[in-house]
Tab-separated table of C-alpha atoms and ligand atoms in Angstrom:
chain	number	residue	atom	x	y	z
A	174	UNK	CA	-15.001	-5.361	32.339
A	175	UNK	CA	-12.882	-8.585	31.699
A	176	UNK	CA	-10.205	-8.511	34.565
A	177	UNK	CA	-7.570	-9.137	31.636
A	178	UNK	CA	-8.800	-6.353	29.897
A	179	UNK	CA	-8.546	-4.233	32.823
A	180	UNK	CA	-4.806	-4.918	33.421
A	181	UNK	CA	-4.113	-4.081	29.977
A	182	UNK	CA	-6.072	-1.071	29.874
A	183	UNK	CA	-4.226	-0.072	33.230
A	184	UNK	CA	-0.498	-1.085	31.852
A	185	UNK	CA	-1.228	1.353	28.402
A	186	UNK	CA	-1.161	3.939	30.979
A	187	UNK	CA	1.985	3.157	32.688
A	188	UNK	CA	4.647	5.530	32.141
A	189	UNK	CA	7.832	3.350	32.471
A	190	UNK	CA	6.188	1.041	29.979
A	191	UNK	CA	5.108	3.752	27.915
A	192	UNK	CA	8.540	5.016	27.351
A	193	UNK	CA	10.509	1.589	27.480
A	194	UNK	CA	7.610	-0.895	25.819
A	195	UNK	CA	8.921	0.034	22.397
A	196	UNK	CA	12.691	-0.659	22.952
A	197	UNK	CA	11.517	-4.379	22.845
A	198	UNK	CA	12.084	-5.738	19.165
A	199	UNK	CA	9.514	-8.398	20.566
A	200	UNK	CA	7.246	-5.879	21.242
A	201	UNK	CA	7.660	-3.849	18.093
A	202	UNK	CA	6.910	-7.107	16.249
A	203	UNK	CA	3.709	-7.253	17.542
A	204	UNK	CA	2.658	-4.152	17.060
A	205	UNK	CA	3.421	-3.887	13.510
A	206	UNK	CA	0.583	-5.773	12.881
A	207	UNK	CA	-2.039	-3.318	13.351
A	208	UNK	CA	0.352	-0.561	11.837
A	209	UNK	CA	1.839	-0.572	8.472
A	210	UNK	CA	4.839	1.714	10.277
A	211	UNK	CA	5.763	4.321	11.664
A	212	UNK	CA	6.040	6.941	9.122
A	213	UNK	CA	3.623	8.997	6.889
A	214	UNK	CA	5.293	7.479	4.163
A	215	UNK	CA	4.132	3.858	5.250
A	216	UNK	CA	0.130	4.925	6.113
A	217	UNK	CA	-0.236	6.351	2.468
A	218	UNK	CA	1.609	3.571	0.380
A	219	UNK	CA	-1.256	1.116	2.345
A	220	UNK	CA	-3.983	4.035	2.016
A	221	UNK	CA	-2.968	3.447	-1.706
A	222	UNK	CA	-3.469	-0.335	-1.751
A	223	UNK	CA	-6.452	0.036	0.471
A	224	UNK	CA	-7.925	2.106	-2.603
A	225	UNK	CA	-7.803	-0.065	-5.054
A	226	UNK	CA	-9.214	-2.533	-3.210
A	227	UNK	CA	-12.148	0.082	-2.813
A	228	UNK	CA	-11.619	0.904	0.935
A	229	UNK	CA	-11.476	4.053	1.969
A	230	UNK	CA	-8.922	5.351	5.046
A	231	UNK	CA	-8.955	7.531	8.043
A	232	UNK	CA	-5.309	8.327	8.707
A	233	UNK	CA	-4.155	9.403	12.378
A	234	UNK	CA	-0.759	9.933	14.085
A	235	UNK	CA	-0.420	8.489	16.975
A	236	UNK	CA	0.164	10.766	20.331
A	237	UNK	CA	-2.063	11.975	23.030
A	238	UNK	CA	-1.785	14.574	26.308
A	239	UNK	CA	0.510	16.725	25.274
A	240	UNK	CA	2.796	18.721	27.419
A	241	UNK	CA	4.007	21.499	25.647
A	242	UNK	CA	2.023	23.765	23.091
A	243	UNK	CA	5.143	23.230	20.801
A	244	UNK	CA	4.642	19.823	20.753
A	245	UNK	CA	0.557	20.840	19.783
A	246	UNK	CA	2.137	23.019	16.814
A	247	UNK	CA	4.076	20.064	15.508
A	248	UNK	CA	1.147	17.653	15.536
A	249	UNK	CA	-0.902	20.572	13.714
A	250	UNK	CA	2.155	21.199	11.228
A	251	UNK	CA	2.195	17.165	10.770
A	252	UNK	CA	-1.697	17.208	9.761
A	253	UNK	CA	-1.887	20.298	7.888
A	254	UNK	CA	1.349	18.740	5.363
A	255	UNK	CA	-0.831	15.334	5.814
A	256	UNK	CA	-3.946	16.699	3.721
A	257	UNK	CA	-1.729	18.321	1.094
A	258	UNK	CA	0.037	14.753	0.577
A	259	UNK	CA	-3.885	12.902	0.783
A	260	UNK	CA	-4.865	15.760	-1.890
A	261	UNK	CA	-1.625	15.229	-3.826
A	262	UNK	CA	-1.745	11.646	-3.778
A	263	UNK	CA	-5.951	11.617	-4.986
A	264	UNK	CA	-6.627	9.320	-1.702
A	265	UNK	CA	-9.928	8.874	-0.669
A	266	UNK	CA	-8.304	9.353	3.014
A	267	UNK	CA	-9.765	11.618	5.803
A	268	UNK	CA	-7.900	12.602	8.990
A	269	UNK	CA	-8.576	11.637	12.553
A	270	UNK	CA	-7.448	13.624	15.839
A	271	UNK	CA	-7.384	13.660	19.369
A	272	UNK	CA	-7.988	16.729	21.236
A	273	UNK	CA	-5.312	16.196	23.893
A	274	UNK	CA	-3.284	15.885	21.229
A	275	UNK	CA	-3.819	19.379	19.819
A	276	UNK	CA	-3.431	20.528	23.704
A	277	UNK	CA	-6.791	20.387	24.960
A	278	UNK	CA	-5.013	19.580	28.779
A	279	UNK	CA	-2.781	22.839	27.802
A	280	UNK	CA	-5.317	25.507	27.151
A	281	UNK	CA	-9.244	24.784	25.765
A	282	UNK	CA	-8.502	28.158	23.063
A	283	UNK	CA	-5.733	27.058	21.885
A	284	UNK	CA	-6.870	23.273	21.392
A	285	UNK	CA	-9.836	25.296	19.643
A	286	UNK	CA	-7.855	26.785	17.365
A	287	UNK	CA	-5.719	24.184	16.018
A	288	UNK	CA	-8.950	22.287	15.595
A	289	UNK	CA	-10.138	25.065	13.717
A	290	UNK	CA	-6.974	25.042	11.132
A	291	UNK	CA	-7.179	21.279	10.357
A	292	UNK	CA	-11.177	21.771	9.612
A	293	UNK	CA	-10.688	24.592	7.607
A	294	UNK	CA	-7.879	22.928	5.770
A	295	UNK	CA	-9.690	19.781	5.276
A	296	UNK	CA	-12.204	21.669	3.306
A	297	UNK	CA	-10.509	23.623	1.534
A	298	UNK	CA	-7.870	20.849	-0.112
A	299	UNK	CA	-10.195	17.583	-0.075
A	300	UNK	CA	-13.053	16.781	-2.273
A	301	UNK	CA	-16.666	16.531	-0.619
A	302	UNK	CA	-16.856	12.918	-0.682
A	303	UNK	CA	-14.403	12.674	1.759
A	304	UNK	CA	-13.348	15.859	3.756
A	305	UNK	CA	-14.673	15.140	7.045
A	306	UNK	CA	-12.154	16.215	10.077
A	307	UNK	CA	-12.561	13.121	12.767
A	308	UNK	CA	-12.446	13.735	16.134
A	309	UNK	CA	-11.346	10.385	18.374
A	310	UNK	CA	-13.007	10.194	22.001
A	311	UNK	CA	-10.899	9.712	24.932
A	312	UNK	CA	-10.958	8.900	28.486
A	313	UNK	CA	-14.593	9.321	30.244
A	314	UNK	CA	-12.730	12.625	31.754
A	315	UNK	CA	-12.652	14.228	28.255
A	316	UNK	CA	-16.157	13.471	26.983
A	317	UNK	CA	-17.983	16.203	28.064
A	318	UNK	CA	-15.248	19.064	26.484
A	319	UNK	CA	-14.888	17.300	23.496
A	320	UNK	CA	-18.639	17.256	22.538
A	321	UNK	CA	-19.001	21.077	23.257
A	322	UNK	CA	-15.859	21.632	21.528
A	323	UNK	CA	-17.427	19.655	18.753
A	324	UNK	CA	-20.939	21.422	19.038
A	325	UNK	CA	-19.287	24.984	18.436
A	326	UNK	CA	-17.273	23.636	16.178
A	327	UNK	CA	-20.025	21.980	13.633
A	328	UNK	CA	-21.677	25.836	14.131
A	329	UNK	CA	-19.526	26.662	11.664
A	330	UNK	CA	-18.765	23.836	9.891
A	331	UNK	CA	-20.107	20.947	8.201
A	332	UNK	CA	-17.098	18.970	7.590
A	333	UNK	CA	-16.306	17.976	11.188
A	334	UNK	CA	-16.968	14.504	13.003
A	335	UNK	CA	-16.406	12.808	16.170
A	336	UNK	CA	-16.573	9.821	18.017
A	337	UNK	CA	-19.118	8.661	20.433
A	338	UNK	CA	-18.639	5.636	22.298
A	339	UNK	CA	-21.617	2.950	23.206
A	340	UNK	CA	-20.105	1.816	26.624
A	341	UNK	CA	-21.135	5.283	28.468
A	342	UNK	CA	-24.643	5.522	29.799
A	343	UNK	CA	-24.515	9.046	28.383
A	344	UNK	CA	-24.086	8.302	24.819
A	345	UNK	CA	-27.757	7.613	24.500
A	346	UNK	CA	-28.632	11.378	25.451
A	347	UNK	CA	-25.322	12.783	23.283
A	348	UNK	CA	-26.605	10.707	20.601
A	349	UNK	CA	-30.173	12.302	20.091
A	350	UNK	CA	-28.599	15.884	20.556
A	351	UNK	CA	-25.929	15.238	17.916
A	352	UNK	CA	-28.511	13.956	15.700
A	353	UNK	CA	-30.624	16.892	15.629
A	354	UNK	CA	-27.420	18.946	14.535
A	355	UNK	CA	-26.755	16.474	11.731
A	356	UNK	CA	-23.793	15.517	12.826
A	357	UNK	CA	-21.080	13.087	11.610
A	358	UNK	CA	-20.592	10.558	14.153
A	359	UNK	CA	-18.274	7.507	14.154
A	360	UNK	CA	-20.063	4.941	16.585
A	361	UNK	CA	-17.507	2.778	18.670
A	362	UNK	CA	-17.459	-0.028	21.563
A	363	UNK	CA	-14.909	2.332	23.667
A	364	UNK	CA	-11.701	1.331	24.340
A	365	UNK	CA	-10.566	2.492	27.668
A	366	UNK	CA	-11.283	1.291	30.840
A	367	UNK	CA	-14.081	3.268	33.042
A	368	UNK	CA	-15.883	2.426	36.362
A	369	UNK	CA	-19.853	0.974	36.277
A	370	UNK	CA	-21.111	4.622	37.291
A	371	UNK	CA	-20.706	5.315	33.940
A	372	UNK	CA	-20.103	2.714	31.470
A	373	UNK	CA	-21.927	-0.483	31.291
A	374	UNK	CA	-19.725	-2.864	32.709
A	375	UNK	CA	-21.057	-5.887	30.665
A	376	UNK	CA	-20.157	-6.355	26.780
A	377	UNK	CA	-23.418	-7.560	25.977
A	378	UNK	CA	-24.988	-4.496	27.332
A	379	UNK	CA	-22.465	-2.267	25.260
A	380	UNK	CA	-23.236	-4.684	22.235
A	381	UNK	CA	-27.273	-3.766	22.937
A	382	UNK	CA	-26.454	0.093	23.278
A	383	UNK	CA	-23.895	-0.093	20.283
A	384	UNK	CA	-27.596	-1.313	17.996
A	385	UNK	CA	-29.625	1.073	19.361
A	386	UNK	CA	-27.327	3.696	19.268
A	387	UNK	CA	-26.555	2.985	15.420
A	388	UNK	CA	-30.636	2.468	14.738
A	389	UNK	CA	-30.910	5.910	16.305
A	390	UNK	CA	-27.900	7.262	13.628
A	391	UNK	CA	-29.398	5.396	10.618
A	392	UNK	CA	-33.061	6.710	10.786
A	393	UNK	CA	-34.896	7.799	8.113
A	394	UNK	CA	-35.208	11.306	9.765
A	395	UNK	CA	-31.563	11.504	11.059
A	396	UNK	CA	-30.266	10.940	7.673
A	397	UNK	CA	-32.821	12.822	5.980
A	398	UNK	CA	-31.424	15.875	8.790
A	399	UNK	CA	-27.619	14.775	7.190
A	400	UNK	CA	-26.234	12.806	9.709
A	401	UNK	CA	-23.321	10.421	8.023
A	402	UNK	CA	-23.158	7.213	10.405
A	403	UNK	CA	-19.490	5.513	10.455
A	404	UNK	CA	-20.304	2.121	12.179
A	405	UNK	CA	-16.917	1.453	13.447
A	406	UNK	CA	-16.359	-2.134	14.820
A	407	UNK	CA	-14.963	-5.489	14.063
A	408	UNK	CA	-18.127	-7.359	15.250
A	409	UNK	CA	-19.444	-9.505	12.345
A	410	UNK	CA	-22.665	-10.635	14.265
A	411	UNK	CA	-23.549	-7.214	15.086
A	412	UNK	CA	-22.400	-6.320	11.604
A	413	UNK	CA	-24.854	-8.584	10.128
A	414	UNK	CA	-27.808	-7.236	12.372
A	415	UNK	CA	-27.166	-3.816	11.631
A	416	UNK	CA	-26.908	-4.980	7.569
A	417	UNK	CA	-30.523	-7.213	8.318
A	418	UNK	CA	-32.067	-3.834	9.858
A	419	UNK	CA	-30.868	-1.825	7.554
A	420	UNK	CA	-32.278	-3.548	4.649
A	421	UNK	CA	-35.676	-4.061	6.223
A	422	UNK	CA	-35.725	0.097	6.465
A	423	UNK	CA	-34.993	-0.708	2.557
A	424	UNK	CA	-31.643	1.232	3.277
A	425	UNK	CA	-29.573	1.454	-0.401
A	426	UNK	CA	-26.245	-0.547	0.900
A	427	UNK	CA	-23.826	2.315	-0.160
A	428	UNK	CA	-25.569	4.501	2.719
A	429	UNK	CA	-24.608	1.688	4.933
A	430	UNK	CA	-20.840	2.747	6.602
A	431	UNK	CA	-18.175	0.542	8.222
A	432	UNK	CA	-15.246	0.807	9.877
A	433	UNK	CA	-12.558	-0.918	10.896
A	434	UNK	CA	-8.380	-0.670	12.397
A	435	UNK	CA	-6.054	-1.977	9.964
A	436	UNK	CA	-4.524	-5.426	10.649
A	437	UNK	CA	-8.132	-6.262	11.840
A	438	UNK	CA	-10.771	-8.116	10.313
A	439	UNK	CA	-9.207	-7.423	6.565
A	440	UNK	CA	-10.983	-10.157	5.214
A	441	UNK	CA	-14.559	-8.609	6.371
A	442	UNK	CA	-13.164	-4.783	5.334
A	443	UNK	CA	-13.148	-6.601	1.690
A	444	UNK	CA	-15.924	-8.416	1.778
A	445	UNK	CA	-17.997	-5.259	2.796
A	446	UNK	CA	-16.626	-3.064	0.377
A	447	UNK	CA	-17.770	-6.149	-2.719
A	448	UNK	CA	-20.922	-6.436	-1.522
A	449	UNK	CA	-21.613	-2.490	-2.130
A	450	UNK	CA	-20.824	-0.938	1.412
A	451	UNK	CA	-18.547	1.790	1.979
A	452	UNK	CA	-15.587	0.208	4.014
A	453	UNK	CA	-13.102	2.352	5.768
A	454	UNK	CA	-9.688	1.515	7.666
A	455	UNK	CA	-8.107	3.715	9.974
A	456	UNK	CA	-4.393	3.543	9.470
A	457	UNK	CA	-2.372	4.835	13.052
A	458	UNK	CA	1.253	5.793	12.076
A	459	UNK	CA	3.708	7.302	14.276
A	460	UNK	CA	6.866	6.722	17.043
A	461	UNK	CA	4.245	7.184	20.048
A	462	UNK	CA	2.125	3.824	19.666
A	463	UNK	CA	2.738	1.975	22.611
A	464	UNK	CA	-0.458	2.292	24.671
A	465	UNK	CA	-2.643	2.375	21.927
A	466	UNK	CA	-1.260	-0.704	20.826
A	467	UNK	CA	-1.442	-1.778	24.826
A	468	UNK	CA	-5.370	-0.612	24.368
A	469	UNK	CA	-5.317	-3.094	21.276
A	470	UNK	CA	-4.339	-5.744	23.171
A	471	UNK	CA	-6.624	-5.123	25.859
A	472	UNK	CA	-9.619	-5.473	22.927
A	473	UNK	CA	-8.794	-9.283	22.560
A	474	UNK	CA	-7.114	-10.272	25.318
A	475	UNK	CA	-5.963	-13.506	23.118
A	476	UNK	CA	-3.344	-10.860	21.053
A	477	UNK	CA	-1.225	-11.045	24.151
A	478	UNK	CA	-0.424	-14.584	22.855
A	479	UNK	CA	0.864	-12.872	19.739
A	480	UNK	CA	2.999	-11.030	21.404
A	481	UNK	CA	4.442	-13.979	23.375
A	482	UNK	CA	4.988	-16.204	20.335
A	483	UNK	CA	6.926	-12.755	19.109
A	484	UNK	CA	9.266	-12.675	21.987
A	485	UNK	CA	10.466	-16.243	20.943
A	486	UNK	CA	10.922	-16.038	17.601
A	487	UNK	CA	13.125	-12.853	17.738
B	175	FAD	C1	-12.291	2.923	13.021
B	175	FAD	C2	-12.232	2.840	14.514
B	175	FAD	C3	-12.064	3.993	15.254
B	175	FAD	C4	-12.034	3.932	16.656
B	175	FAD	N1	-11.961	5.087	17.379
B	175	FAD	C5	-12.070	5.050	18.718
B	175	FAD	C6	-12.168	6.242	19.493
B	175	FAD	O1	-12.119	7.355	18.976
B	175	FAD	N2	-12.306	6.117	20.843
B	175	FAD	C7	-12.389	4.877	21.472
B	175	FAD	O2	-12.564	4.826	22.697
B	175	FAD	N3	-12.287	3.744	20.750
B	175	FAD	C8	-12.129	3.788	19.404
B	175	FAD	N4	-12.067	2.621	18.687
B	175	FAD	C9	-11.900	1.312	19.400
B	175	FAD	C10	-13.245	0.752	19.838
B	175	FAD	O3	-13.760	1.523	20.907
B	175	FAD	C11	-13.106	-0.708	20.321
B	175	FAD	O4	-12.213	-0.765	21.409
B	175	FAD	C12	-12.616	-1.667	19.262
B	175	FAD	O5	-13.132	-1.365	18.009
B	175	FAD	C13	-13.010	-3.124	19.628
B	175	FAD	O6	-14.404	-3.244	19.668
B	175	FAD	P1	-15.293	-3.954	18.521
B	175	FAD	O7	-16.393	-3.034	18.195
B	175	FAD	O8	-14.437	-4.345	17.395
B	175	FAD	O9	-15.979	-5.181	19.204
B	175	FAD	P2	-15.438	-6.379	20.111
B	175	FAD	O10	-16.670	-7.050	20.603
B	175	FAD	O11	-14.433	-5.890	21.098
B	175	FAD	O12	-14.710	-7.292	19.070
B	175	FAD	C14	-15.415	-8.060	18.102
B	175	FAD	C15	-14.446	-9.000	17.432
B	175	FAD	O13	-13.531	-8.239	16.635
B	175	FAD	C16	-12.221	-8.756	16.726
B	175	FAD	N5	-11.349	-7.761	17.386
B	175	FAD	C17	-11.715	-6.640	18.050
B	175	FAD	N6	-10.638	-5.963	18.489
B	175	FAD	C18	-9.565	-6.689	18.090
B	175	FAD	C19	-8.167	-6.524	18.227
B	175	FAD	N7	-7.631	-5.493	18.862
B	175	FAD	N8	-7.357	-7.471	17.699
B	175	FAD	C20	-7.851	-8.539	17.037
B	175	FAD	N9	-9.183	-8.744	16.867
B	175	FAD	C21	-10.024	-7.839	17.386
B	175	FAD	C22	-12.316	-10.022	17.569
B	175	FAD	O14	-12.526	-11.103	16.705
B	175	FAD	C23	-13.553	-9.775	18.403
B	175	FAD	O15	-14.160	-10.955	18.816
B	175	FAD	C24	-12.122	2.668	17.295
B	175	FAD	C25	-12.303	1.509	16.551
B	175	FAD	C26	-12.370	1.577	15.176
B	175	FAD	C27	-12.587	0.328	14.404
């Protein structure tokens, strides 16, 4: 991994920074451009815009580990008012989670069950199209849980996906087993930082692994088994092989899936969605964003320059 990268990574976990980071208006700045703010109220108003632009959103509040399984009952209470307003609204929006913030370090049953209430919800208030409850993938340490979590999880239901991320050796094997269940998988670079025992440690390895990965989701017989494939990455070259590939397979473009953080790339998201693809944007909201804003910086280390030009101009 990029040495900058790795110090960036490493500072998102800090937990002076963590708590002190957003007191800077500097830093704030920054941040607000990947988030449209920090309420609910901001992620649906650009949900809304998003639409009639004909993107589609995945909507998440920020937060991860919690401590307390009140705090895990708020976060479920946020979500569950969350797909009433997406249903009242008529927003092509789905929600995405992350385990340890529904308590998975707290109790595994208990992170279970909250899961369980935002699935079921999900269902029952959103259309079809889009009713798909995302799970996010974390830190190398929670891989393994979250897939069985997911695994019992899609036994019942059909309207659950997570995240798998091309930078772990492992994903190749997690890949063919999630196919066969016909899962809904949201392929990503990964954005934390993990040792060479487990993660490739060069990009253009994790670049390879991120096409085969996503040839392996977008096969005839995987989709043919119902697996939905959300290619989720701001890389136009690989972008354009995967779109190349997936017309030689004579793949119709709408079956063809991108995604994309908002603030990023928003001249691409458009283009996409024109040309006939379905574009998505996930929209993070919330108070807690400083190291997943620290992780966005660490994704292009050349945002830190952002943040410096920022600190003068306030
Ligand atoms: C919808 C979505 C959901 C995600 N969910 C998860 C998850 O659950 N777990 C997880 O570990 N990771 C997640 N990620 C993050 C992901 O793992 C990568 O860290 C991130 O997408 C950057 O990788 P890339 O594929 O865009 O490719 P890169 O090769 O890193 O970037 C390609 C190009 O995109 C642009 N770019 C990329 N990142 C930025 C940025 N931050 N600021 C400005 N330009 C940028 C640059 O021009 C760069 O050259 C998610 C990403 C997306 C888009």
């Amino acid at each position: 991994m990029n040495p900058a990268r790795r110090v960036l990574v490493k500072l998102s976990e800090n937990r002076w920074l963590r708590e002190h980071g957003p007191h800077f208006r500097f830093v704030r700045a920054a941040a607000s451009r990947f988030m449209p703010g920090e309420n609910v109220d901001d992620a649906l108003a650009a949900a809304a815009s998003l639409k009639a632009a004909g993107i589609t959103t995945l909507l998440t509040q920020l937060g991860e580990n919690v401590t307390a399984r009140s705090e895990a009952e708020g976060v479920v209470a946020h979500y569950l008012d969350l797909l009433e307003r997406i249903r009242v609204a008529n927003l092509p929006a789905e929600v995405s989670v992350k385990l340890t913030q529904l308590g998975l370090d707290l109790d595994r049953e208990f992170c279970c069950s909250n899961l369980t209430k935002l699935i079921e919800r999900s269902a029952a208030l959103l259309p079809a199209a889009h009713h798909t409850l995302w799970i996010d993938i974390e830190q190398s340490a929670y891989v393994q849980a979250t897939l069985e979590i997911y695994a019992q999880a899609r036994k019942s239901y059909r309207n659950v996906g997570v995240a798998i991320q091309a930078y772990l050796y492992r994903s190749e094997k997690d890949i063919g087993a999630l196919v066969a269940m016909g899962a809904a998988v949201r392929l990503v670079k990964g954005a934390y930082s993990e040792p060479p025992d487990i993660a490739f440690p060069d990009k253009k390895d994790v670049d390879e692994n991120y096409f085969r990965l996503a040839q392996a989701l977008l096969a005839h017989d995987a989709r043919r088994n119902g697996v939905r494939a959300v290619l989720a990455t701001h890389d136009r070259a690989l972008i354009d092989r995967l779109i190349a590939w997936a017309a030689a397979q004579s793949m119709p473009r709408g079956e063809l899936e991108f995604a994309m953080l908002y603030g990023i790339q928003r001249a691409e998201q458009s283009r996409l969605a024109r040309e006939g693809y379905r574009s998505d944007v996930l929209i993070s909201y919330g108070s807690f964003w400083f190291p997943w804003f620290m992780r966005r910086l660490a994704e292009r280390p050349a945002n830190v320059w952002f943040v410096v030009r920022n600190l003068f101009s306030s």
